[in-house]
Structures are given as structure tokens and as C-alpha cells.
Tab-separated table of C-alpha atoms in Angstrom:
chain	number	residue	atom	x	y	z
A	679	MET	CA	0.008	0.021	-0.016
A	680	LEU	CA	1.541	3.271	-1.155
A	681	THR	CA	1.231	6.395	1.010
A	682	LEU	CA	0.084	9.578	-0.589
A	683	GLU	CA	3.694	10.942	-0.407
A	684	GLN	CA	5.026	7.815	-2.140
A	685	LEU	CA	2.417	8.103	-4.909
A	686	LYS	CA	3.238	11.764	-5.527
A	687	LYS	CA	6.972	10.956	-5.824
A	688	LYS	CA	6.134	8.886	-8.854
A	689	SER	CA	4.917	11.812	-10.722
A	690	ASP	CA	7.533	14.316	-9.607
A	691	LYS	CA	9.666	14.037	-12.769
A	692	ARG	CA	6.708	14.687	-15.101
A	693	LEU	CA	5.734	17.720	-13.219
A	694	ILE	CA	9.016	19.576	-13.661
A	695	GLY	CA	8.629	22.638	-15.826
A	696	LEU	CA	5.051	22.967	-15.587
A	697	ASP	CA	3.340	26.411	-14.613
A	698	PRO	CA	3.349	26.606	-10.834
A	699	VAL	CA	-0.245	27.147	-10.456
A	700	PHE	CA	-1.109	24.354	-12.771
A	701	LYS	CA	1.261	22.124	-10.847
A	702	LEU	CA	-0.585	22.911	-7.555
A	703	VAL	CA	-3.826	21.934	-9.236
A	704	LEU	CA	-2.383	18.650	-10.126
A	705	ASP	CA	-0.944	18.072	-6.742
A	706	LYS	CA	-4.545	18.603	-5.334
A	707	LEU	CA	-5.952	16.224	-7.997
A	708	ILE	CA	-3.663	13.463	-6.907
A	709	GLU	CA	-4.606	14.053	-3.253
A	710	ARG	CA	-8.355	14.063	-3.831
A	711	CYS	CA	-8.304	10.886	-5.954
A	712	TYR	CA	-6.091	9.268	-3.401
A	713	ALA	CA	-8.694	10.023	-0.697
A	714	ARG	CA	-11.258	8.183	-3.041
A	715	GLY	CA	-9.030	5.123	-3.364
A	716	VAL	CA	-7.837	5.958	-6.937
A	717	TRP	CA	-4.072	6.301	-7.644
A	718	VAL	CA	-3.332	8.738	-10.330
A	719	LEU	CA	0.003	8.874	-12.171
A	720	ILE	CA	1.215	11.808	-14.310
A	721	THR	CA	2.761	10.195	-17.418
A	722	GLN	CA	3.511	13.187	-19.549
A	723	GLY	CA	4.081	16.826	-18.808
A	724	LEU	CA	6.188	19.416	-20.410
A	725	ARG	CA	7.493	18.572	-23.873
A	726	THR	CA	10.019	20.389	-26.110
A	727	TYR	CA	9.161	21.331	-29.695
A	728	ALA	CA	11.445	18.491	-30.879
A	729	GLU	CA	9.791	15.983	-28.661
A	730	GLN	CA	6.333	17.115	-29.912
A	731	ASP	CA	7.633	16.776	-33.556
A	732	ALA	CA	8.860	13.186	-32.888
A	733	LEU	CA	5.437	12.189	-31.580
A	734	TYR	CA	3.790	13.831	-34.513
A	735	ALA	CA	5.938	11.834	-36.956
A	736	GLN	CA	4.665	8.692	-35.286
A	737	GLY	CA	2.156	6.985	-37.720
A	738	ARG	CA	3.116	9.396	-40.412
A	739	THR	CA	6.713	9.271	-41.324
A	740	LYS	CA	7.682	6.701	-38.578
A	741	PRO	CA	6.148	3.486	-37.513
A	742	GLY	CA	3.270	3.258	-35.101
A	743	GLN	CA	-0.187	4.736	-34.551
A	744	VAL	CA	-1.080	8.410	-34.988
A	745	ILE	CA	-1.114	9.701	-31.300
A	746	THR	CA	-1.191	13.451	-31.918
A	747	LYS	CA	-2.450	16.035	-34.376
A	748	ALA	CA	-0.087	18.694	-33.021
A	749	ARG	CA	3.395	19.563	-34.279
A	750	GLY	CA	5.908	21.296	-32.149
A	751	GLY	CA	4.630	24.598	-30.856
A	752	TYR	CA	0.941	23.544	-31.322
A	753	SER	CA	0.338	21.462	-28.207
A	754	ASN	CA	-0.337	22.862	-24.734
A	755	HIS	CA	2.205	20.339	-23.555
A	756	ASN	CA	4.887	22.552	-25.128
A	757	PHE	CA	4.080	25.414	-22.692
A	758	GLY	CA	3.522	23.717	-19.475
A	759	PHE	CA	-0.209	23.710	-19.175
A	760	ALA	CA	-1.070	20.107	-20.085
A	761	VAL	CA	-0.354	16.592	-18.905
A	762	ASP	CA	-1.383	13.075	-19.689
A	763	PHE	CA	-2.358	10.712	-16.798
A	764	ALA	CA	-3.057	6.951	-16.136
A	765	LEU	CA	-3.959	4.789	-13.198
A	766	LEU	CA	-1.365	3.057	-10.974
A	767	LEU	CA	-2.453	-0.352	-9.877
A	768	ARG	CA	-2.191	-1.695	-6.294
A	769	ASP	CA	1.104	-3.390	-7.071
A	770	GLY	CA	2.658	0.198	-7.092
A	771	ARG	CA	4.276	-0.656	-10.442
A	772	THR	CA	1.760	-1.401	-13.130
A	773	VAL	CA	0.315	1.495	-15.220
A	774	SER	CA	-3.129	1.118	-16.641
A	775	TRP	CA	-5.263	3.165	-19.270
A	776	ASP	CA	-8.243	0.925	-18.652
A	777	THR	CA	-11.172	3.350	-18.449
A	778	LEU	CA	-13.430	0.718	-17.000
A	779	ARG	CA	-11.181	-0.385	-14.076
A	780	ASP	CA	-12.680	-0.084	-10.543
A	781	ASP	CA	-10.021	-1.204	-8.092
A	782	ASP	CA	-11.741	0.520	-5.064
A	783	LYS	CA	-14.975	-1.459	-5.762
A	784	ASP	CA	-17.317	1.419	-5.509
A	785	SER	CA	-19.255	0.673	-8.810
A	786	LEU	CA	-17.707	3.936	-10.378
A	787	PRO	CA	-14.871	3.314	-12.847
A	788	ASP	CA	-11.666	4.843	-11.368
A	789	TRP	CA	-11.072	6.816	-14.635
A	790	SER	CA	-14.446	8.534	-14.197
A	791	GLU	CA	-13.526	9.484	-10.572
A	792	VAL	CA	-10.257	11.165	-11.816
A	793	VAL	CA	-12.206	13.084	-14.416
A	794	GLU	CA	-14.850	14.026	-11.901
A	795	GLU	CA	-12.173	15.483	-9.523
A	796	ALA	CA	-10.337	17.190	-12.332
A	797	LYS	CA	-13.376	19.087	-13.421
A	798	LYS	CA	-13.978	20.230	-9.876
A	799	LEU	CA	-10.513	21.759	-9.972
A	800	GLY	CA	-11.257	23.617	-13.248
A	801	LEU	CA	-9.169	21.271	-15.536
A	802	GLU	CA	-10.342	20.522	-19.049
A	803	TRP	CA	-10.476	16.919	-20.079
A	804	GLY	CA	-9.460	15.807	-23.629
A	805	GLY	CA	-12.129	13.088	-23.531
A	806	ASP	CA	-14.677	15.908	-23.955
A	807	TRP	CA	-13.328	17.049	-27.279
A	808	ARG	CA	-15.547	16.527	-30.320
A	809	THR	CA	-12.674	15.453	-32.533
A	810	PHE	CA	-9.643	13.543	-31.819
A	811	LYS	CA	-10.602	12.664	-28.148
A	812	ASP	CA	-7.538	12.357	-25.920
A	813	MET	CA	-8.746	10.507	-22.982
A	814	PRO	CA	-5.569	10.733	-20.797
A	815	HIS	CA	-5.194	14.414	-21.377
A	816	LEU	CA	-5.791	17.293	-18.903
A	817	GLN	CA	-5.059	20.958	-19.260
A	818	MET	CA	-5.684	24.355	-17.775
A	819	VAL	CA	-5.159	27.047	-20.431
A	820	PHE	CA	-6.991	29.976	-19.138
A	821	GLY	CA	-8.703	30.683	-22.360
A	822	LEU	CA	-5.376	31.145	-24.099
A	823	SER	CA	-4.563	29.200	-27.530
A	824	THR	CA	-1.262	27.822	-28.494
A	825	ALA	CA	-0.935	30.808	-30.737
A	826	ASP	CA	-1.207	33.088	-27.733
A	827	PHE	CA	1.446	31.077	-25.915
A	828	ARG	CA	3.667	31.214	-28.970
A	829	ALA	CA	3.438	34.927	-28.807
A	830	GLY	CA	4.502	34.989	-25.253
A	831	LYS	CA	1.134	35.579	-23.696
A	832	SER	CA	0.366	34.085	-20.215
A	833	PRO	CA	-2.545	33.945	-17.679
A	834	THR	CA	-3.302	37.088	-15.752
A	835	GLN	CA	-2.747	37.328	-12.223
A	836	ALA	CA	-6.359	37.583	-11.542
A	837	GLN	CA	-6.897	34.313	-13.345
A	838	LEU	CA	-4.229	32.597	-11.464
A	839	ASN	CA	-5.690	33.950	-8.011
A	840	THR	CA	-9.040	32.627	-8.912
A	841	VAL	CA	-7.613	29.108	-9.263
A	842	LEU	CA	-5.701	29.351	-5.982
A	843	ALA	CA	-8.765	30.511	-4.296
A	844	LYS	CA	-10.658	27.367	-5.510
A	845	ILE	CA	-7.820	25.126	-4.369
A	846	ASN	CA	-7.884	26.766	-0.843
A	847	LEU	CA	-11.685	26.325	-0.566
A	848	LEU	CA	-11.389	22.741	-1.570
A	849	LYS	CA	-8.715	22.285	1.054
A	850	MET	CA	-11.034	23.705	3.665
A	851	GLU	CA	-13.620	21.282	2.641
A	852	ASP	CA	-11.251	18.379	2.849
A	853	GLU	CA	-10.075	19.141	6.322
A	854	PRO	CA	-12.663	18.425	9.211
A	855	MET	CA	-13.483	21.399	11.509
A	856	THR	CA	-13.847	21.189	15.205
A	857	ALA	CA	-17.236	22.086	16.861
A	858	GLU	CA	-15.848	25.548	17.700
A	859	GLU	CA	-14.637	26.088	14.082
A	860	LYS	CA	-18.072	24.967	12.847
A	861	ALA	CA	-19.833	27.521	15.087
A	862	ALA	CA	-17.533	30.279	14.120
A	863	PHE	CA	-17.970	29.294	10.356
A	864	LYS	CA	-21.723	29.498	10.765
A	865	ALA	CA	-21.542	32.988	12.378
A	866	LEU	CA	-19.265	34.226	9.562
A	867	GLN	CA	-21.734	32.755	6.955
A	868	ASN	CA	-24.591	34.808	8.529
A	869	THR	CA	-22.580	37.949	8.636
A	870	VAL	CA	-21.547	37.547	4.969
A	871	GLN	CA	-25.118	36.819	3.984
A	872	LYS	CA	-26.258	40.064	5.768
A	873	GLN	CA	-23.434	42.089	3.884
A	874	ALA	CA	-24.339	40.418	0.591
A	875	ASP	CA	-27.980	41.590	1.061
A	876	ARG	CA	-26.660	44.968	1.842
A	877	ILE	CA	-24.535	45.005	-1.332
A	878	LYS	CA	-27.599	44.247	-3.494
A	879	THR	CA	-29.489	47.198	-1.914
A	880	LEU	CA	-26.680	49.428	-3.099
A	881	GLU	CA	-26.993	48.642	-6.676
A	882	THR	CA	-28.448	51.553	-8.661
A	883	THR	CA	-29.256	52.290	-12.272
A	884	ALA	CA	-26.021	54.207	-12.582
A	885	LYS	CA	-24.006	51.169	-13.764
A	886	GLN	CA	-20.529	51.463	-14.968
A	887	PRO	CA	-19.552	49.778	-18.149
A	888	LYS	CA	-16.801	47.878	-16.453
A	889	VAL	CA	-15.266	47.144	-13.045
A	890	PRO	CA	-13.040	49.952	-12.020
A	891	ALA	CA	-9.261	48.990	-11.829
A	892	TRP	CA	-9.333	49.668	-8.028
A	893	ALA	CA	-12.112	47.380	-7.407
A	894	GLU	CA	-11.033	44.428	-9.596
A	895	GLN	CA	-9.214	42.345	-6.965
A	896	ALA	CA	-12.037	42.767	-4.370
A	897	CYS	CA	-14.524	41.572	-6.898
A	898	ILE	CA	-12.327	38.561	-7.736
A	899	ASN	CA	-12.202	37.695	-4.053
A	900	ALA	CA	-15.883	38.086	-3.554
A	901	LYS	CA	-16.665	35.827	-6.547
A	902	ALA	CA	-14.187	33.240	-5.382
A	903	VAL	CA	-16.045	32.680	-2.090
A	904	GLY	CA	-19.395	32.737	-3.687
A	905	ALA	CA	-20.557	36.190	-2.458
A	906	LEU	CA	-21.053	37.433	-5.941
A	907	ASP	CA	-22.201	35.660	-9.112
A	908	THR	CA	-21.099	38.501	-11.339
A	909	ALA	CA	-19.394	41.878	-10.840
A	910	ASN	CA	-20.554	43.278	-14.296
A	911	ASP	CA	-22.633	46.391	-14.525
A	912	GLY	CA	-22.260	47.460	-10.987
A	913	SER	CA	-22.729	51.044	-9.661
A	914	PHE	CA	-19.903	53.115	-8.060
A	915	ASP	CA	-21.437	52.425	-4.602
A	916	PHE	CA	-21.558	48.832	-5.255
A	917	TYR	CA	-17.802	48.573	-6.063
A	918	ARG	CA	-16.956	50.810	-3.270
A	919	MET	CA	-18.848	48.475	-0.768
A	920	VAL	CA	-17.389	45.290	-2.220
A	921	THR	CA	-13.945	46.753	-1.856
A	922	MET	CA	-14.582	47.944	1.738
A	923	LEU	CA	-15.805	44.415	2.666
A	924	ASP	CA	-12.764	42.841	1.086
A	925	ARG	CA	-10.432	45.054	3.033
A	926	ALA	CA	-12.308	44.124	6.164
A	927	GLY	CA	-11.461	40.479	5.490
A	928	VAL	CA	-15.002	39.320	4.873
A	929	PHE	CA	-14.067	37.534	1.626
A	930	LYS	CA	-11.069	35.579	3.065
A	931	ARG	CA	-10.921	32.263	1.634
A	932	GLY	CA	-13.067	29.635	3.418
A	933	VAL	CA	-15.418	32.237	4.935
A	934	VAL	CA	-18.394	31.527	2.601
A	935	ALA	CA	-19.491	27.930	2.030
A	936	GLN	CA	-19.868	26.725	-1.621
């Protein structure tokens, strides 16, 4: 029986060079799947253009089956925002791509459990693609294309912060609270709900076309904990109140239940 740390070590080499936030998401994926009795192994991570071209040649100019439609520079693997995964069997050595396997005997295929947890973390699954389905593929590209990455673009800090907030909220859910913590959490929920109601009353018809720069982070924090569904078309007073609440610590991660 492998410990969680032993399992994580088996994926360490394939996580080298990945975007740091994306790497944290994958670390959380391995943890959450392990808690469900499913062992996830990262089998592919960052690839160079040359490595990508070699894979592209397979089934075309080299023997083997076609396994990718992307040349070097046209795969998210080339920019540190994509991985491939497999299941590690209970012997701790055998790797499986069997999508119907159910080693933990809960009637749900282990592969499906991995995909379920991946989507909770905001990962995109290649099995959902309409053409050239890539079942072992997971990625997080923040709306950017490979052309964007080739041009040197990267996710915004606001996008990265949103992902980090989601990871922290899931961490809070995974860790059991004491009776005192539950009581304090409930009190904070009530406070936030009252403040959320107050925010709604401050909305007026004098809506601004976009969120002011000085209120952007506060709105991101509020949305991350579920206090806001959208920050669009708010009034000056609305954004001022959200900013004040954020500075007061109301939107700290874990304060609002999802």
C-alpha cells in the first residue's frame, strides 16, 4: 500500500517545468483521488518542440499509430499547461489506461472518478473534445490558445488568483472542522449573507460599463468565495462596498460555503 507521498513522488519528474499554479492543481488532484482510493500517475508533462515533432511523426513518417495531431509549438504540452495521466495499480508498479477499471470497488470506474475530481478543480479533459478525443489528457489554459502562448502571452494574475482561491476552498472542505470552528464558520456565513444583502441594496441604475481597476481584486475575491455571481454592470457605490468588505477580510478564503 503506497502512502500519498510515495504516490506523489512517482509523478515528480513529469511535473518539472509546468506552470506553478497548474502544478498545484495537479497536486491537489492526486490528493483528492487518493482519498477516494484511486491512484493517479502523471505520465506526460512538459514537452520540447522537438519531442512534440517526434510524436507527430509517429504513424506518419515513422512506424506506429497516430497519437497526436499537433506539431511542435501547437500543443499545450509545449508550454507547461497540459499533462497526460494514467492509473497506477495496487502493486505500485503497473500502469493502466483501462477506463472501466474499478479497483476500489465502489461501482464507479476509477477513470471517471479522476475526471470528476479534475473538473471540480477547473481542469479541461481531452475526452470531452468532439474530434480526436484524448482520454488521458488534462489541461488548464485560461482561455489562451497555442498561438497566444507562442506569442509570449500568459494567464493574468487575476486568473491565477481565482484558481488558487478554488484550491484553498477545496482544502477547507477536505479538512474536518472542530465544533468551535463550525460555530464560528456559521456565524461568519450569517455575517456575509447580511453583507451580501446590503450589497444588493446599493445597486443603482447608474451602472458602470466595467469594473473599476481599484475594485477588480475585491470583486475577484468576492466571486471566489461565492458572495457574488457576477461583478458586471455595478454602480460606483456597489464597487466601493465590495472593496470595503474585502479590506475588512469578509471575503477571506473559506469564509463562505460553496
